[in-house]
Short mmCIF file of C-alpha atoms in Angstrom, two decimals:
data_model
loop_
_atom_site.label_atom_id
_atom_site.label_comp_id
_atom_site.label_asym_id
_atom_site.label_seq_id
_atom_site.Cartn_x
_atom_site.Cartn_y
_atom_site.Cartn_z
CA MET A 226 40.74 -40.39 120.50
CA PRO A 227 37.70 -42.69 120.13
CA VAL A 228 35.92 -43.99 123.17
CA GLN A 229 36.61 -47.66 123.72
CA GLU A 230 33.53 -49.58 124.75
CA ALA A 231 33.66 -51.59 127.94
CA ASP A 232 33.61 -55.36 127.69
CA VAL A 233 30.12 -56.81 127.42
CA ILE A 234 29.45 -60.44 128.18
CA GLN A 235 27.46 -62.19 125.45
CA LEU A 236 25.76 -65.25 126.86
CA PRO A 237 25.59 -68.20 124.47
CA THR A 238 22.30 -69.93 123.82
CA ALA A 239 21.95 -72.60 126.45
CA ARG A 240 21.93 -76.23 125.36
CA THR A 241 19.07 -78.29 126.67
CA ASP A 242 21.42 -81.18 127.42
CA ALA A 243 23.98 -79.14 129.34
CA PRO A 244 23.88 -77.57 132.82
CA PRO A 245 23.61 -73.76 132.92
CA ARG A 246 26.96 -71.92 132.89
CA PRO A 247 27.79 -69.49 135.71
CA THR A 248 27.57 -65.82 134.75
CA ARG A 249 29.06 -62.75 136.34
CA LYS A 250 27.08 -59.74 137.40
CA LEU A 251 27.46 -56.50 135.46
CA ALA A 252 26.94 -53.23 137.29
CA SER A 253 27.18 -49.60 136.30
CA VAL A 254 30.00 -47.63 137.84
CA THR A 255 27.49 -45.87 140.11
CA GLU A 256 26.00 -49.15 141.34
CA LEU A 257 29.16 -51.11 141.94
CA ARG A 258 30.24 -51.32 145.54
CA PRO A 259 33.61 -52.97 146.10
CA PRO A 260 32.82 -56.20 147.96
CA ARG A 261 34.57 -57.22 151.12
CA PRO A 262 37.57 -59.35 150.16
CA PRO A 263 36.90 -63.08 150.61
CA GLN A 264 38.21 -64.56 153.81
CA SER A 265 40.12 -67.24 151.93
CA LEU A 266 41.39 -68.09 148.48
CA THR A 267 38.93 -70.98 148.47
CA GLU A 268 36.01 -68.57 148.75
CA PHE A 269 37.47 -66.42 146.00
CA VAL A 270 37.78 -69.39 143.65
CA ARG A 271 34.27 -70.51 144.53
CA GLY A 272 32.96 -67.08 143.59
CA ARG A 273 34.79 -67.25 140.25
CA LEU A 274 33.27 -70.65 139.48
CA THR A 275 29.71 -69.67 140.42
CA GLY A 276 29.86 -66.18 138.91
CA ASP A 277 29.12 -64.59 142.28
CA TYR A 278 31.09 -61.39 141.70
CA GLU A 279 30.58 -58.01 140.03
CA VAL A 280 32.36 -56.26 137.20
CA ASP A 281 31.43 -52.69 136.32
CA GLU A 282 30.74 -51.25 132.89
CA PHE A 283 34.45 -50.43 132.42
CA GLY A 284 35.53 -53.98 133.22
CA PHE A 285 36.74 -53.21 136.77
CA ASP A 286 36.75 -56.25 139.06
CA PRO A 287 37.33 -55.00 142.64
CA GLN A 288 37.25 -58.49 144.16
CA LEU A 289 40.03 -59.74 141.87
CA THR A 290 42.02 -56.55 142.48
CA ASP A 291 41.75 -56.68 146.28
CA THR A 292 42.22 -60.42 146.70
CA VAL A 293 44.76 -61.43 144.07
CA LEU A 294 46.66 -58.37 142.88
CA MET A 295 46.85 -55.95 145.81
CA PRO A 296 48.73 -58.25 148.25
CA PRO A 297 51.86 -58.73 146.07
CA LEU A 298 51.80 -55.08 144.96
CA ARG A 299 51.51 -54.02 148.59
CA MET A 300 54.62 -56.06 149.41
CA VAL A 301 56.56 -54.17 146.72
CA TYR A 302 55.09 -50.91 148.02
CA GLU A 303 56.01 -51.58 151.66
CA LYS A 304 59.14 -53.73 151.47
CA TRP A 305 60.89 -52.83 148.21
CA PHE A 306 60.15 -49.14 147.64
CA ARG A 307 59.17 -48.41 151.30
CA VAL A 308 56.75 -45.73 150.15
CA GLU A 309 56.09 -42.82 152.50
CA VAL A 310 52.86 -40.90 151.88
CA THR A 311 52.11 -37.31 152.87
CA GLY A 312 49.07 -35.16 152.25
CA GLU A 313 46.65 -38.08 152.27
CA LYS A 314 44.06 -35.87 153.99
CA ASN A 315 43.78 -33.97 150.72
CA LEU A 316 42.08 -36.98 149.16
CA PRO A 317 38.34 -36.19 149.28
CA LEU A 318 36.29 -38.44 151.55
CA ASP A 319 33.26 -38.20 149.29
CA GLY A 320 32.91 -37.30 145.65
CA GLY A 321 35.33 -37.54 142.79
CA ALA A 322 38.70 -35.91 142.17
CA LEU A 323 41.28 -35.94 139.41
CA ILE A 324 44.74 -36.88 140.70
CA VAL A 325 47.43 -35.43 138.42
CA ALA A 326 50.96 -36.79 138.90
CA ASN A 327 54.45 -36.60 137.45
CA HIS A 328 55.56 -39.61 135.42
CA SER A 329 58.99 -41.29 135.37
CA GLY A 330 60.97 -44.49 135.73
CA THR A 331 61.02 -46.09 132.24
CA LEU A 332 58.42 -48.63 133.39
CA PRO A 333 55.17 -47.34 134.98
CA TRP A 334 55.78 -48.50 138.53
CA ASP A 335 54.89 -44.99 139.70
CA ALA A 336 51.29 -45.35 138.49
CA VAL A 337 50.87 -48.73 140.20
CA MET A 338 52.38 -47.53 143.48
CA THR A 339 50.17 -44.42 143.43
CA ALA A 340 47.14 -46.70 143.09
CA VAL A 341 48.24 -48.64 146.18
CA ALA A 342 48.89 -45.38 148.06
CA VAL A 343 45.40 -44.07 147.30
CA HIS A 344 43.66 -47.30 148.25
CA ASP A 345 45.57 -47.87 151.48
CA ASN A 346 45.43 -44.25 152.68
CA HIS A 347 41.85 -43.36 151.80
CA PRO A 348 39.50 -43.79 154.79
CA ARG A 349 37.06 -45.75 152.64
CA GLY A 350 39.64 -47.66 150.64
CA LYS A 351 38.75 -46.12 147.31
CA HIS A 352 40.50 -47.42 144.23
CA LEU A 353 42.37 -45.15 141.84
CA ARG A 354 40.83 -45.42 138.39
CA MET A 355 43.84 -44.80 136.17
CA LEU A 356 43.66 -43.43 132.63
CA GLY A 357 46.02 -45.36 130.36
CA ALA A 358 47.44 -44.89 126.88
CA ASP A 359 45.91 -46.93 124.09
CA LEU A 360 49.17 -48.91 123.85
CA VAL A 361 48.40 -50.49 127.23
CA PHE A 362 45.11 -51.93 126.00
CA LYS A 363 46.62 -53.27 122.77
CA VAL A 364 49.02 -55.61 124.59
CA PRO A 365 47.57 -59.12 125.03
CA VAL A 366 46.86 -60.08 128.64
CA LEU A 367 48.13 -56.72 129.93
CA GLY A 368 45.17 -54.90 128.38
CA THR A 369 42.65 -57.25 129.98
CA LEU A 370 44.44 -57.09 133.33
CA ALA A 371 44.49 -53.28 133.16
CA ARG A 372 40.72 -53.14 132.73
CA ARG A 373 40.12 -55.67 135.49
CA THR A 374 42.12 -53.48 137.88
CA GLY A 375 40.12 -50.36 137.07
CA GLN A 376 42.09 -48.70 134.30
CA THR A 377 40.41 -47.30 131.23
CA LEU A 378 41.38 -45.54 128.03
CA ALA A 379 42.54 -41.96 128.51
CA CYS A 380 39.59 -40.22 126.90
CA GLY A 381 37.58 -37.32 128.30
CA ALA A 382 34.18 -38.99 128.06
CA ASP A 383 35.17 -42.03 130.15
CA ALA A 384 37.05 -39.87 132.66
CA GLN A 385 34.04 -37.60 133.16
CA ARG A 386 31.70 -40.54 133.73
CA LEU A 387 33.99 -41.90 136.41
CA LEU A 388 34.50 -38.53 138.09
CA LYS A 389 30.79 -37.73 138.13
CA ALA A 390 30.20 -41.12 139.73
CA GLY A 391 32.46 -40.08 142.62
CA GLU A 392 35.59 -41.99 141.63
CA LEU A 393 39.19 -40.94 142.15
CA VAL A 394 40.77 -40.82 138.69
CA GLY A 395 44.52 -40.72 138.01
CA VAL A 396 46.22 -39.12 135.03
CA TRP A 397 49.87 -38.58 134.10
CA PRO A 398 49.88 -35.66 131.60
CA GLU A 399 53.55 -36.05 130.65
CA GLY A 400 52.74 -39.41 129.09
CA PHE A 401 55.59 -41.27 127.39
CA LYS A 402 57.65 -38.05 127.33
CA GLY A 403 57.82 -38.23 131.11
CA ILE A 404 58.22 -41.92 131.78
CA GLY A 405 60.74 -42.35 128.96
CA LYS A 406 62.93 -39.30 129.52
CA PRO A 407 66.69 -39.82 130.01
CA PHE A 408 68.18 -40.03 133.47
CA SER A 409 69.96 -36.71 132.91
CA GLU A 410 66.55 -34.98 132.94
CA ARG A 411 65.26 -36.59 136.13
CA TYR A 412 62.74 -34.58 138.14
CA ARG A 413 62.31 -32.06 135.32
CA LEU A 414 58.68 -32.11 134.28
CA GLN A 415 57.95 -32.44 130.59
CA ARG A 416 55.11 -30.63 128.82
CA PHE A 417 51.61 -31.22 130.14
CA GLY A 418 50.08 -31.16 126.68
CA ARG A 419 47.21 -28.75 126.06
CA GLY A 420 45.67 -29.07 129.51
CA GLY A 421 42.89 -31.45 128.57
CA PHE A 422 42.87 -32.80 132.12
CA VAL A 423 41.78 -29.36 133.37
CA ALA A 424 38.79 -29.29 131.02
CA THR A 425 37.88 -32.82 132.10
CA ALA A 426 37.90 -31.88 135.80
CA ALA A 427 35.95 -28.67 135.21
CA LYS A 428 33.27 -30.41 133.15
CA ALA A 429 32.89 -33.09 135.82
CA GLY A 430 32.81 -30.48 138.61
CA VAL A 431 35.62 -32.02 140.66
CA PRO A 432 38.89 -30.68 142.11
CA ILE A 433 42.38 -31.53 140.87
CA ILE A 434 44.82 -33.07 143.37
CA PRO A 435 48.47 -32.43 142.38
CA CYS A 436 50.55 -35.53 143.16
CA SER A 437 54.35 -35.46 143.42
CA ILE A 438 56.37 -38.69 143.32
CA VAL A 439 60.04 -38.92 144.30
CA GLY A 440 62.00 -42.15 144.00
CA ALA A 441 60.66 -43.50 140.71
CA GLU A 442 63.20 -41.60 138.58
CA GLU A 443 66.06 -43.83 139.76
CA ILE A 444 64.52 -47.31 139.49
CA HIS A 445 65.59 -47.75 135.84
CA PRO A 446 68.17 -45.06 134.95
CA LYS A 447 67.70 -44.61 131.19
CA ILE A 448 71.03 -43.76 129.59
CA ALA A 449 70.17 -44.45 125.93
CA ASP A 450 67.33 -45.28 123.55
CA ILE A 451 67.52 -47.79 120.69
CA LYS A 452 65.09 -46.00 118.39
CA PRO A 453 65.19 -48.40 115.41
CA LEU A 454 64.31 -51.32 117.69
CA ALA A 455 61.56 -49.27 119.36
CA LYS A 456 60.09 -48.48 115.94
CA LEU A 457 60.26 -52.13 114.90
CA LEU A 458 58.41 -53.22 118.06
CA GLY A 459 55.88 -50.38 117.92
CA LEU A 460 57.09 -48.90 121.21
CA PRO A 461 57.59 -45.22 122.11
CA TYR A 462 61.18 -46.04 123.14
CA PHE A 463 63.47 -49.01 123.81
CA PRO A 464 65.48 -48.13 126.91
CA VAL A 465 69.08 -48.91 127.70
CA THR A 466 69.93 -48.82 131.41
CA PRO A 467 73.08 -49.88 133.29
CA PHE A 468 71.49 -53.35 133.65
CA PHE A 469 69.14 -53.72 130.67
CA PRO A 470 69.39 -55.33 128.16
CA LEU A 471 72.85 -56.41 129.41
CA LEU A 472 71.42 -58.66 132.14
CA GLY A 473 68.32 -59.69 130.20
CA PRO A 474 65.14 -60.12 132.30
CA LEU A 475 67.10 -59.51 135.51
CA GLY A 476 67.85 -56.03 134.24
CA ALA A 477 64.14 -55.24 134.34
CA ILE A 478 64.02 -55.55 138.13
CA PRO A 479 63.66 -52.01 139.53
CA LEU A 480 66.28 -50.71 141.94
CA PRO A 481 65.03 -50.56 145.57
CA THR A 482 64.91 -46.79 145.89
CA LYS A 483 63.12 -45.04 148.75
CA TRP A 484 59.89 -43.41 147.58
CA ARG A 485 57.76 -40.54 148.78
CA ILE A 486 54.33 -39.68 147.36
CA ASP A 487 52.74 -36.36 148.26
CA PHE A 488 49.12 -35.44 147.60
CA GLY A 489 48.92 -31.66 147.42
CA ALA A 490 46.16 -29.21 148.27
CA PRO A 491 43.22 -29.36 145.85
CA VAL A 492 43.08 -26.99 142.90
CA ARG A 493 39.41 -26.05 143.00
CA THR A 494 38.30 -26.54 139.41
CA ASP A 495 34.98 -27.66 140.89
CA LEU A 496 34.27 -24.03 141.83
CA ALA A 497 34.76 -22.72 138.29
CA SER A 498 31.80 -21.58 136.19
CA PRO A 499 30.15 -24.24 133.98
CA ASP A 500 31.61 -22.76 130.79
CA ALA A 501 35.17 -22.54 132.17
CA ALA A 502 36.11 -25.82 130.49
CA ASP A 503 35.68 -24.13 127.10
CA ASP A 504 37.83 -21.14 128.09
CA HIS A 505 41.24 -21.87 126.58
CA ALA A 506 42.98 -19.24 128.70
CA PHE A 507 41.49 -20.69 131.89
CA VAL A 508 42.51 -24.23 130.95
CA LEU A 509 46.11 -23.24 130.21
CA GLU A 510 46.36 -21.13 133.37
CA VAL A 511 45.19 -23.93 135.64
CA ALA A 512 47.35 -26.50 133.85
CA ALA A 513 50.38 -24.28 134.39
CA GLU A 514 49.45 -23.84 138.06
CA VAL A 515 49.19 -27.60 138.59
CA ARG A 516 52.47 -28.23 136.77
CA GLU A 517 54.30 -25.53 138.74
CA THR A 518 52.93 -26.90 142.01
CA ILE A 519 54.19 -30.40 141.24
CA GLN A 520 57.60 -29.13 140.05
CA ARG A 521 58.02 -26.96 143.15
CA THR A 522 57.10 -29.87 145.41
CA LEU A 523 59.46 -32.22 143.60
CA ASP A 524 62.33 -29.76 143.98
CA SER A 525 61.64 -29.47 147.70
CA MET A 526 61.33 -33.22 148.27
CA VAL A 527 64.51 -34.01 146.33
CA ALA A 528 66.42 -31.35 148.27
CA GLU A 529 65.23 -32.79 151.58
CA ARG A 530 66.25 -36.39 151.01
CA GLU A 531 69.71 -37.49 152.06
CA SER A 532 69.93 -40.72 150.08
CA ILE A 533 68.30 -42.22 147.00
CA PHE A 534 68.02 -45.58 148.74
CA HIS A 535 67.36 -44.52 152.33
CA GLY A 536 65.43 -41.27 151.96
#
């Protein structure tokens, strides 16, 4: 998969009869420090107008994320899904880590809620830099918004740069096979591919944090797939749920299930030898270990809960 270049601002030649236009600051991922959120929306807007804000080389805008997007997402996180987090102490205080999670729910609410969980439970408020499928960045508006919130294309080179810079990076190895699986297969992990995430972590010298998410499987119970329509629209699937497309846009509202997100003990790929990333047997073994850890944790968490909606 080719590396997608980060957005670069090209400044137009200034007209002598026009006032200078505000410009935004560009910083490398290692230089960017998330600014303190503005005290008011007025200050945020003023910063937008004057260009007094930073965007890193991947397009991440921490000020926009913290001030505009996090508050409504946090309301969904706290009031709608009532997310309970365990194992947050396994998130490294310093340095990077690759967070590997199960994927489900028809729509990727699980990725967004995991990002909120990481940010709000990390002592330093680190953001989760999520690796997304190329489809995400092809959708108008959504692609730009994804980059502004810290997401980047799921390619090894970009992931390694972020990890080596000390970022927490999120990946969902099941991909569309996981998020689009039928309701009858809920909480059964799909294939983790060829274990590329293990090689990425080993090359960057960071640990892998297995992440298990319970609650997302039931938000949009997928009971069928209209494949011809999916093919026509260029989508991996076109889901049919008890409420969608029957109720139109209202059917896209997720059910208010009770969620739990667990961050497991680190798998120490950072302690492997430098050439371990090229050892196919090593990569497959660690990938299987991470997958089995997540599946075992999911089974335990599902068995413990008494209700889908109350936990």
